[in-house]
Amino acid sequence: MTSQPFRLPQGGLVDRSRLVTFRFDGREYTGHPGDTLASALIAGGTHMVARSFKYHRPRGILGAGVEDPAALVEIGSGIHRDPNVRVTEAEIHDGLEAHAQNVWPSLTFDVGEANDLLWRFFPAGFYYKTFMGGPRGWMTWEPFIRRAAGMGRAPDGPDPDPYEQTNRHCDVLVVGAGPAGLMAALSAARSGARVILAEETAALGGRLLSRDPAATHLDDRAAPEWIGAVAAELRSREDVTVLTRTSAFGYYGENFLGLWERVGDHLPRHERSPNLPRQRLWRVRAKQVVLATGAIERPLVFHENDRPGIMLASAAVTYVHRYGVLPGRNVLVFANNDSGWGAAFDLAESGASIAAIVDVRREIDGALLSRAAALGIAIHAGCGVVGTSGRFRVTGAKVQPVEGAGGVSDIACDLVAVAGGWTPNTALFAQSRGKLRWDDDLAAYRPGLSWQKEASAGASNGVFDLSGCLAAGAEAGARAADAAGFSAVPAPVPALRAEETLQRSIHFVAEVPSHRKPEDTRAWVDLQDDVTTKDLKLALQEGMQSIEHAKRYTTTGMGTDQGKVANLNAFRLVSDKLGRPMHEIGTTTSRQPWKPVTFGALAGQHVGHHFHPRRGTPMHDWHRRHSAVFEPVGDWLRPRAFLKAGESFEQAVQREARAAREGVAVLDATTLGKIDIQGKGAREFLNRVYTSAWTKLAPGRCRYGFMLGEDGMVLDDGVTSCIADDHFHMTTTTGGAARIYQWLEDYAQTEWPDLELYLTSVTEQWAVASLSGRDSRAVVEEICDDFDADPATFPFMSFRDTTIEGVPARIFRISFTGALSYEINVPASYGLWLWEKIFEAGARFGITPYGTETMHLLRAEKGFVIVGQDTDGTVTPHDLRMDWIVSDTKGDFIGKRSLSRSDTARADRKQLVGLLTEDPGLMLEEGAHVIATENEPAPPVPMLGHVTSSYLSPNIGRSIALALVAGGGDRMGDRLWVTRPGGAPIPVRVTETDFLKLKEEGHV
Amino acid sequence: MFVITCPYCGERDQAEFVSGGQAHRTRPLNAHEMSDADWGDWVFMRDNPKGIFAERWFHSAGCRRWFNALRNTATDQFLAFYPMGEAPPAVEAVLPATPAGEAPIGSGNDAVKVMRPGESEGTTT
């Protein structure tokens, strides 16, 4: 027992039969299963666990749960390091290693503490005022400030743990399993509704667990027994899901809530199931929500109120009854309402001596006074704590009457239990966009007007007595089930032996009055962010009158705790200083998440290969076996090139590009978007969505076309073939497939419902191999059953239906490359079979697979544009100098009117041209700027345009490039320059874009 | 995340849908007679009201039908769903009313987080 000097001989819900060993900051501690780090550390006599954010002041344990502001540590190390973990929430297990953070070199000797000696020089807004100077202002200082401030460190590498996400619908979601939540879940569950009960801590029961079980009886059963019976009934119901260690962290639109479940964190790694995730994110859509999130006690704001050993009175009681730990032997209780007195009596009965009860109120209830007298407790009514002593742990308090000129008494103590009143936990209610109401009797905000389908019940709704919480929970649960379509009656409320009330007769003061000079007072409002009353007053004085501005200027209520205990004290101080009522001051915004949630849980399974779904063609495995280098195009993975042994990527592209003209090469074109269009209106539809005319396209023929947006800019391109008068096969770019299909549906359904046509995506139905090069005809004829591929009788831009060993195939004479080409389409399930057949037949021609990089190079050689590379949403067909593709003779088409807008019709727009470097071996950089002068002028440099495509072409025998250049069509033969980083601009000649033709004609 | 009631499929999660912007804009049939300014207005300009807004949605991962919806942009709440070609139905909504241009509840914005004296409690919907 000596290692746990503050463990009480009995009591608490921990399993005393087992001992758990863990380490904090290098020292070994023991505790029991059921302990949090906080309760086990307190059992070991340790209260100081951290340093504060700004002044590096010692920080202890203020709370006993999610509300604690500053008792943050790192757990684990290396890739398993979890920073900023609240000691009041983390459960201990054997082998757990925790470390203090934001300290150097150690928790008790921290160099950063020097900041505290200079506190007068670091007021609110200090950083904004001080570090704006210098040549780069804030940017110069920020790295140093970030290093000096900050909290925990990130893990050393990618998170190795598994996480998962799950979606759930339910009739009633109950958040919080205290007395109200349990009764709500019970009432709803008994009606047959699908219920989820989510409890943030490891055990059901909420505040019932913080009571003396001997004194708290429900229906004549001790609280743990009653809770056990309710839990057993809930768990026995098939439609009820009871989740512990699960925080409802976000209330989003239409009753959509995020729940964060810690599945394995409370276990040592070797005891965690390999089949379970570390944490789980529940995405819940609830018909009705019951918020039974309880209330949070506030600290009191006085000089030197931040020392370790200053603790919420409710937390002190929780440590006694839930964990069997005495947080101090000599306790001074400081209160502004009756709840502190109850805590003092509880602590006294548990073996602590009560040094004094200090209460800011003059008038105290007679029953409390006589009970205190019976226990021999000294009472200081109408007094306040005005200072404390002790470096790493409080050793005494100075007490003085709040009015008049009474003297200061020094009272020795090792714990100051503060009871500043209770704040209903309305965070989720506020996230749901409900309106809060200021309640003068409670001295707190409580839910007022609901916006979503939820109801707050119990302490979170400002109901502070236990019987009221039980009844309100039962009522809310039944009403929620009714509203979800069930017929429910409230579960009978258990009879209590004695009533329990959180708070009575509060005298809410923003700051405990003292005779100390304001400039010498350091009274913390926000313990995590080191915000004092002085900072808030300064902010108001400097004009930050809105509470949101005061928050941002001082950082009060920011950080990982979001001011759970600090906010209301800050609002009250602002209200007092401005002399305006609380409802006019309002609140800061409660945003999701309610508490920090790990990135792992938010990412769930969507990491690594599962981050984005990737699609492969039927030939994908073949590509992998043949050393393809892949690139993502839309959702697809496409081979960029196929590398032979010892070959670089560039060498592979050169080899493939030669083969695609001089021999035979084949491209997997399966990924092209394919849309089947049928109906009497199909032909007219094509007339309206493409720039060219489709009226005369005969069955068996194909046409290349551009689609424009209504703004006249090129949207997509592709070949569409006429299968019958009322049946067409359209292809789109790979990346544009889904978007174009949706866009076509839009026009078909909403603008031209009079046209009878049906659009069906057939992208997945066809596998496509595109053969290119002189020998492609021989390969096609060899694999087809009986097919004459003679270009003379099977002309360019036509297609034929045929068979390959009886498998139906459609062969198109269309070309990506400008060389003799055949595009073979077969049902997708035959894709790999076809591909292998092509390689078998093509072997004697040395058939070469080629990828997208080679395809782009081949297109550039021919001056064929790539939509999305040579165009960027600001380019018209005329800008591409492809006037021939726009029909003047047909009626309206999408984008037509925009082509004659004054801006679109300008002659000096950027136009697509070829660029040839004077040095044929020099390659331009894609994206490089085109300028008109030999030397780069001083900025801003007048730009003529930019390079869109640039390659080393094996078939032209030199570098080639395409560029968009202002008035480019009129610059043929001109000498221009292209900039490059770290070198003189490169001289180039402006040419036409079809480099193959230029070469044939001897211009290259 | 919205729940969207597709007129053809019923209630589905927003993840199945794509938003298509302002509804009831008819593509002009006389574009060639329109001035550059008028045409430019139609191509580039959209209404962006605070309050009831008729907008288009596409059930892209479902029936692949376009339809219309009425949404209160002041509170981000759907009020009605109806097929293409139909006139918007009459709806009731909590509309911008405060001096700051907020709906009295539902936006989550600063002006309407806290009730004023005299406001009655309960639920709005």
Short mmCIF file of N, CA and C in Angstrom, two decimals, chain A residues 94-218:
data_model
loop_
_atom_site.label_atom_id
_atom_site.label_comp_id
_atom_site.label_asym_id
_atom_site.label_seq_id
_atom_site.Cartn_x
_atom_site.Cartn_y
_atom_site.Cartn_z
N ASP A 94 -1.35 -2.14 -17.52
CA ASP A 94 0.03 -2.56 -17.26
C ASP A 94 0.95 -2.11 -18.38
N GLY A 95 2.07 -1.53 -18.00
CA GLY A 95 3.07 -1.15 -18.99
C GLY A 95 2.84 0.21 -19.61
N LEU A 96 1.77 0.89 -19.21
CA LEU A 96 1.51 2.21 -19.80
C LEU A 96 2.65 3.17 -19.43
N GLU A 97 3.10 3.93 -20.45
CA GLU A 97 4.17 4.91 -20.24
C GLU A 97 3.61 6.28 -20.57
N ALA A 98 3.62 7.19 -19.61
CA ALA A 98 3.17 8.55 -19.88
C ALA A 98 4.30 9.52 -19.57
N HIS A 99 4.31 10.63 -20.28
CA HIS A 99 5.36 11.64 -20.10
C HIS A 99 4.75 13.02 -20.02
N ALA A 100 5.41 13.88 -19.26
CA ALA A 100 5.01 15.29 -19.25
C ALA A 100 5.39 15.90 -20.59
N GLN A 101 4.64 16.88 -21.04
CA GLN A 101 4.96 17.52 -22.32
C GLN A 101 5.10 19.02 -22.11
N ASN A 102 5.66 19.68 -23.13
CA ASN A 102 5.87 21.13 -23.06
C ASN A 102 6.79 21.49 -21.88
N VAL A 103 7.73 20.59 -21.53
CA VAL A 103 8.69 20.93 -20.49
C VAL A 103 10.09 20.58 -20.99
N TRP A 104 11.10 21.35 -20.54
CA TRP A 104 12.48 21.05 -20.87
C TRP A 104 13.39 21.69 -19.83
N PRO A 105 14.28 20.99 -19.16
CA PRO A 105 14.52 19.56 -19.39
C PRO A 105 13.57 18.64 -18.63
N SER A 106 12.88 19.11 -17.58
CA SER A 106 12.00 18.18 -16.87
C SER A 106 10.81 18.92 -16.31
N LEU A 107 9.85 18.13 -15.81
CA LEU A 107 8.60 18.70 -15.32
C LEU A 107 8.84 19.67 -14.17
N THR A 108 9.75 19.30 -13.25
CA THR A 108 9.95 20.15 -12.07
C THR A 108 11.03 21.20 -12.28
N PHE A 109 11.95 20.97 -13.25
CA PHE A 109 12.92 22.02 -13.56
C PHE A 109 12.76 22.35 -15.04
N ASP A 110 12.01 23.40 -15.33
CA ASP A 110 11.65 23.70 -16.71
C ASP A 110 12.15 25.10 -17.04
N VAL A 111 13.03 25.16 -18.03
CA VAL A 111 13.63 26.45 -18.42
C VAL A 111 12.56 27.46 -18.83
N GLY A 112 11.49 26.94 -19.46
CA GLY A 112 10.41 27.82 -19.92
C GLY A 112 9.74 28.59 -18.80
N GLU A 113 9.97 28.14 -17.56
CA GLU A 113 9.36 28.81 -16.43
C GLU A 113 9.83 30.26 -16.33
N ALA A 114 10.97 30.57 -16.95
CA ALA A 114 11.45 31.96 -16.97
C ALA A 114 10.37 32.89 -17.49
N ASN A 115 9.54 32.40 -18.41
CA ASN A 115 8.43 33.22 -18.93
C ASN A 115 7.57 33.74 -17.79
N ASP A 116 7.43 32.91 -16.75
CA ASP A 116 6.52 33.27 -15.67
C ASP A 116 7.04 34.47 -14.89
N LEU A 117 8.39 34.58 -14.76
CA LEU A 117 8.97 35.71 -14.05
C LEU A 117 8.72 37.01 -14.80
N LEU A 118 8.52 36.88 -16.13
CA LEU A 118 8.34 38.06 -16.97
C LEU A 118 6.88 38.30 -17.28
N TRP A 119 5.98 37.73 -16.45
CA TRP A 119 4.56 37.71 -16.81
C TRP A 119 3.99 39.08 -17.11
N ARG A 120 4.52 40.10 -16.42
CA ARG A 120 3.98 41.45 -16.65
C ARG A 120 4.20 41.91 -18.09
N PHE A 121 5.18 41.29 -18.74
CA PHE A 121 5.51 41.74 -20.10
C PHE A 121 4.82 40.91 -21.19
N PHE A 122 4.02 39.93 -20.77
CA PHE A 122 3.32 39.11 -21.76
C PHE A 122 1.80 39.23 -21.63
N PRO A 123 1.26 40.44 -21.75
CA PRO A 123 -0.20 40.56 -21.64
C PRO A 123 -0.88 40.03 -22.90
N ALA A 124 -2.23 40.02 -22.87
CA ALA A 124 -2.98 39.63 -24.06
C ALA A 124 -2.57 40.52 -25.22
N GLY A 125 -2.46 39.95 -26.40
CA GLY A 125 -2.12 40.73 -27.57
C GLY A 125 -0.64 41.03 -27.68
N PHE A 126 0.15 40.52 -26.71
CA PHE A 126 1.58 40.79 -26.71
C PHE A 126 2.23 40.39 -28.03
N TYR A 127 1.89 39.20 -28.48
CA TYR A 127 2.52 38.70 -29.70
C TYR A 127 2.16 39.55 -30.90
N TYR A 128 0.87 39.93 -30.97
CA TYR A 128 0.42 40.73 -32.12
C TYR A 128 1.14 42.07 -32.15
N LYS A 129 1.35 42.64 -30.97
CA LYS A 129 1.93 43.98 -30.93
C LYS A 129 3.43 43.94 -31.13
N THR A 130 4.06 42.88 -30.63
CA THR A 130 5.52 42.86 -30.57
C THR A 130 6.16 42.31 -31.83
N PHE A 131 5.53 41.31 -32.40
CA PHE A 131 6.22 40.57 -33.45
C PHE A 131 5.76 40.91 -34.86
N MET A 132 5.19 42.11 -35.02
CA MET A 132 4.78 42.50 -36.36
C MET A 132 5.90 43.24 -37.08
N GLY A 133 6.97 43.65 -36.33
CA GLY A 133 8.05 44.43 -36.93
C GLY A 133 9.01 43.57 -37.72
N GLY A 134 10.10 44.17 -38.19
CA GLY A 134 11.10 43.42 -38.93
C GLY A 134 10.71 43.32 -40.39
N PRO A 135 11.68 42.92 -41.23
CA PRO A 135 11.43 42.95 -42.67
C PRO A 135 10.27 42.05 -43.10
N ARG A 136 10.08 40.92 -42.42
CA ARG A 136 8.99 40.04 -42.84
C ARG A 136 7.93 39.91 -41.75
N GLY A 137 7.97 40.85 -40.80
CA GLY A 137 6.93 40.89 -39.79
C GLY A 137 6.80 39.58 -39.03
N TRP A 138 5.58 39.16 -38.84
CA TRP A 138 5.22 37.97 -38.06
C TRP A 138 5.97 36.74 -38.54
N MET A 139 6.19 36.67 -39.88
CA MET A 139 6.81 35.48 -40.45
C MET A 139 8.19 35.21 -39.87
N THR A 140 8.90 36.29 -39.49
CA THR A 140 10.24 36.12 -38.94
C THR A 140 10.18 35.41 -37.60
N TRP A 141 9.18 35.78 -36.82
CA TRP A 141 9.14 35.35 -35.42
C TRP A 141 8.37 34.06 -35.21
N GLU A 142 7.44 33.79 -36.14
CA GLU A 142 6.51 32.71 -35.90
C GLU A 142 7.19 31.38 -35.55
N PRO A 143 8.23 30.95 -36.28
CA PRO A 143 8.82 29.64 -35.95
C PRO A 143 9.32 29.56 -34.51
N PHE A 144 9.91 30.67 -34.01
CA PHE A 144 10.43 30.67 -32.64
C PHE A 144 9.29 30.60 -31.64
N ILE A 145 8.24 31.37 -31.93
CA ILE A 145 7.12 31.41 -30.99
C ILE A 145 6.43 30.06 -30.96
N ARG A 146 6.27 29.47 -32.14
CA ARG A 146 5.61 28.16 -32.21
C ARG A 146 6.40 27.13 -31.40
N ARG A 147 7.73 27.21 -31.44
CA ARG A 147 8.54 26.23 -30.74
C ARG A 147 8.44 26.44 -29.23
N ALA A 148 8.39 27.71 -28.83
CA ALA A 148 8.33 28.00 -27.40
C ALA A 148 6.98 27.63 -26.81
N ALA A 149 5.93 27.81 -27.60
CA ALA A 149 4.60 27.49 -27.12
C ALA A 149 4.29 26.05 -27.46
N GLY A 150 3.07 25.78 -27.69
CA GLY A 150 2.73 24.44 -28.17
C GLY A 150 2.54 23.46 -27.06
N MET A 151 2.05 22.31 -27.42
CA MET A 151 1.69 21.30 -26.45
C MET A 151 2.49 20.05 -26.76
N GLY A 152 1.84 18.94 -27.03
CA GLY A 152 2.56 17.69 -27.24
C GLY A 152 3.19 17.61 -28.62
N ARG A 153 3.98 16.55 -28.77
CA ARG A 153 4.63 16.32 -30.06
C ARG A 153 3.84 15.27 -30.84
N ALA A 154 3.89 15.42 -32.17
CA ALA A 154 3.22 14.44 -33.02
C ALA A 154 3.98 13.12 -32.95
N PRO A 155 3.32 12.00 -33.30
CA PRO A 155 4.05 10.72 -33.34
C PRO A 155 5.17 10.78 -34.37
N ASP A 156 6.13 9.86 -34.25
CA ASP A 156 7.32 9.91 -35.10
C ASP A 156 7.09 9.37 -36.51
N GLY A 157 5.98 8.71 -36.75
CA GLY A 157 5.76 8.15 -38.08
C GLY A 157 4.30 7.86 -38.30
N PRO A 158 3.99 7.27 -39.47
CA PRO A 158 2.60 6.95 -39.77
C PRO A 158 1.99 6.04 -38.70
N ASP A 159 0.74 6.28 -38.41
CA ASP A 159 0.03 5.54 -37.38
C ASP A 159 -0.17 4.09 -37.83
N PRO A 160 0.36 3.12 -37.08
CA PRO A 160 0.24 1.72 -37.51
C PRO A 160 -1.08 1.07 -37.09
N ASP A 161 -1.87 1.75 -36.26
CA ASP A 161 -3.06 1.10 -35.71
C ASP A 161 -4.22 1.10 -36.69
N PRO A 162 -5.07 0.07 -36.62
CA PRO A 162 -6.27 0.06 -37.47
C PRO A 162 -7.41 0.86 -36.84
N TYR A 163 -8.15 1.52 -37.68
CA TYR A 163 -9.34 2.27 -37.25
C TYR A 163 -10.48 1.88 -38.17
N GLU A 164 -11.70 2.06 -37.72
CA GLU A 164 -12.80 1.79 -38.65
C GLU A 164 -13.94 2.75 -38.44
N GLN A 165 -14.76 2.85 -39.47
CA GLN A 165 -15.94 3.70 -39.40
C GLN A 165 -17.16 2.86 -39.71
N THR A 166 -18.25 3.20 -39.06
CA THR A 166 -19.46 2.44 -39.30
C THR A 166 -20.64 3.39 -39.33
N ASN A 167 -21.62 3.07 -40.16
CA ASN A 167 -22.82 3.91 -40.29
C ASN A 167 -23.98 3.23 -39.58
N ARG A 168 -24.80 4.03 -38.93
CA ARG A 168 -25.91 3.44 -38.20
C ARG A 168 -27.12 4.37 -38.23
N HIS A 169 -28.29 3.80 -38.43
CA HIS A 169 -29.53 4.54 -38.25
C HIS A 169 -30.14 4.08 -36.93
N CYS A 170 -30.79 4.99 -36.22
CA CYS A 170 -31.50 4.55 -35.03
C CYS A 170 -32.72 5.44 -34.82
N ASP A 171 -33.62 4.96 -33.96
CA ASP A 171 -34.81 5.76 -33.65
C ASP A 171 -34.47 6.82 -32.60
N VAL A 172 -33.78 6.38 -31.55
CA VAL A 172 -33.43 7.31 -30.47
C VAL A 172 -31.96 7.13 -30.11
N LEU A 173 -31.22 8.22 -30.22
CA LEU A 173 -29.84 8.21 -29.73
C LEU A 173 -29.83 8.96 -28.40
N VAL A 174 -29.33 8.30 -27.37
CA VAL A 174 -29.22 8.95 -26.06
C VAL A 174 -27.74 9.20 -25.81
N VAL A 175 -27.40 10.46 -25.58
CA VAL A 175 -26.01 10.81 -25.32
C VAL A 175 -25.83 11.04 -23.83
N GLY A 176 -25.03 10.19 -23.21
CA GLY A 176 -24.78 10.32 -21.77
C GLY A 176 -25.58 9.29 -21.01
N ALA A 177 -24.88 8.50 -20.15
CA ALA A 177 -25.55 7.44 -19.40
C ALA A 177 -25.52 7.72 -17.91
N GLY A 178 -25.83 8.97 -17.56
CA GLY A 178 -26.07 9.30 -16.16
C GLY A 178 -27.51 8.95 -15.82
N PRO A 179 -28.01 9.45 -14.69
CA PRO A 179 -29.39 9.09 -14.30
C PRO A 179 -30.42 9.44 -15.37
N ALA A 180 -30.30 10.60 -15.99
CA ALA A 180 -31.29 10.99 -17.01
C ALA A 180 -31.14 10.12 -18.25
N GLY A 181 -29.89 9.89 -18.70
CA GLY A 181 -29.65 9.12 -19.91
C GLY A 181 -30.10 7.68 -19.77
N LEU A 182 -29.82 7.08 -18.61
CA LEU A 182 -30.24 5.69 -18.38
C LEU A 182 -31.76 5.57 -18.43
N MET A 183 -32.44 6.51 -17.77
CA MET A 183 -33.91 6.46 -17.76
C MET A 183 -34.47 6.70 -19.16
N ALA A 184 -33.83 7.60 -19.92
CA ALA A 184 -34.29 7.88 -21.28
C ALA A 184 -34.13 6.64 -22.16
N ALA A 185 -32.97 6.00 -22.06
CA ALA A 185 -32.72 4.82 -22.88
C ALA A 185 -33.69 3.70 -22.51
N LEU A 186 -33.94 3.56 -21.21
CA LEU A 186 -34.84 2.51 -20.74
C LEU A 186 -36.26 2.74 -21.28
N SER A 187 -36.74 3.97 -21.16
CA SER A 187 -38.09 4.29 -21.60
C SER A 187 -38.24 4.08 -23.09
N ALA A 188 -37.26 4.52 -23.86
CA ALA A 188 -37.34 4.37 -25.32
C ALA A 188 -37.22 2.90 -25.71
N ALA A 189 -36.30 2.19 -25.05
CA ALA A 189 -36.05 0.80 -25.43
C ALA A 189 -37.28 -0.07 -25.18
N ARG A 190 -37.98 0.20 -24.09
CA ARG A 190 -39.14 -0.65 -23.76
C ARG A 190 -40.26 -0.51 -24.78
N SER A 191 -40.23 0.56 -25.60
CA SER A 191 -41.26 0.70 -26.64
C SER A 191 -40.88 -0.08 -27.90
N GLY A 192 -39.68 -0.67 -27.92
CA GLY A 192 -39.25 -1.41 -29.11
C GLY A 192 -38.44 -0.57 -30.08
N ALA A 193 -38.18 0.68 -29.74
CA ALA A 193 -37.40 1.55 -30.63
C ALA A 193 -35.95 1.07 -30.69
N ARG A 194 -35.32 1.34 -31.83
CA ARG A 194 -33.88 1.09 -31.94
C ARG A 194 -33.16 2.21 -31.20
N VAL A 195 -32.43 1.85 -30.16
CA VAL A 195 -31.81 2.85 -29.29
C VAL A 195 -30.30 2.67 -29.29
N ILE A 196 -29.58 3.79 -29.37
CA ILE A 196 -28.14 3.76 -29.11
C ILE A 196 -27.91 4.63 -27.88
N LEU A 197 -27.21 4.07 -26.90
CA LEU A 197 -26.83 4.83 -25.70
C LEU A 197 -25.32 4.98 -25.72
N ALA A 198 -24.86 6.22 -25.77
CA ALA A 198 -23.41 6.47 -25.87
C ALA A 198 -22.92 7.14 -24.60
N GLU A 199 -21.98 6.51 -23.92
CA GLU A 199 -21.43 7.04 -22.67
C GLU A 199 -19.93 7.32 -22.87
N GLU A 200 -19.52 8.49 -22.47
CA GLU A 200 -18.15 8.94 -22.73
C GLU A 200 -17.12 8.18 -21.89
N THR A 201 -17.47 7.84 -20.67
CA THR A 201 -16.50 7.19 -19.79
C THR A 201 -16.62 5.67 -19.90
N ALA A 202 -15.84 4.97 -19.09
CA ALA A 202 -15.80 3.50 -19.18
C ALA A 202 -17.00 2.84 -18.54
N ALA A 203 -17.74 3.56 -17.70
CA ALA A 203 -18.83 2.93 -16.96
C ALA A 203 -20.11 3.73 -17.09
N LEU A 204 -21.24 3.03 -17.05
CA LEU A 204 -22.54 3.70 -17.04
C LEU A 204 -22.80 4.22 -15.62
N GLY A 205 -23.59 5.29 -15.53
CA GLY A 205 -23.98 5.78 -14.21
C GLY A 205 -23.79 7.27 -14.01
N GLY A 206 -22.83 7.86 -14.70
CA GLY A 206 -22.62 9.30 -14.60
C GLY A 206 -22.41 9.74 -13.16
N ARG A 207 -23.18 10.74 -12.74
CA ARG A 207 -22.93 11.32 -11.41
C ARG A 207 -23.27 10.37 -10.28
N LEU A 208 -24.07 9.32 -10.59
CA LEU A 208 -24.38 8.35 -9.53
C LEU A 208 -23.11 7.69 -9.02
N LEU A 209 -22.10 7.59 -9.91
CA LEU A 209 -20.85 6.94 -9.52
C LEU A 209 -20.01 7.85 -8.63
N SER A 210 -20.35 9.15 -8.61
CA SER A 210 -19.59 10.10 -7.79
C SER A 210 -20.24 10.29 -6.42
N ARG A 211 -21.26 9.49 -6.14
CA ARG A 211 -21.96 9.63 -4.85
C ARG A 211 -21.51 8.52 -3.91
N ASP A 212 -21.73 8.76 -2.67
CA ASP A 212 -21.49 7.71 -1.68
C ASP A 212 -22.55 6.63 -1.89
N PRO A 213 -22.13 5.43 -2.33
CA PRO A 213 -23.13 4.40 -2.62
C PRO A 213 -23.99 4.06 -1.42
N ALA A 214 -23.43 4.22 -0.22
CA ALA A 214 -24.20 3.90 0.97
C ALA A 214 -25.34 4.90 1.15
N ALA A 215 -25.14 6.12 0.64
CA ALA A 215 -26.14 7.16 0.86
C ALA A 215 -27.10 7.29 -0.32
N THR A 216 -26.72 6.71 -1.47
CA THR A 216 -27.55 6.88 -2.67
C THR A 216 -28.25 5.56 -2.99
N HIS A 217 -29.53 5.52 -2.70
CA HIS A 217 -30.30 4.31 -3.01
C HIS A 217 -31.42 4.64 -3.97
N LEU A 218 -31.60 3.78 -4.97
CA LEU A 218 -32.70 3.93 -5.90
C LEU A 218 -33.53 2.66 -5.77
#
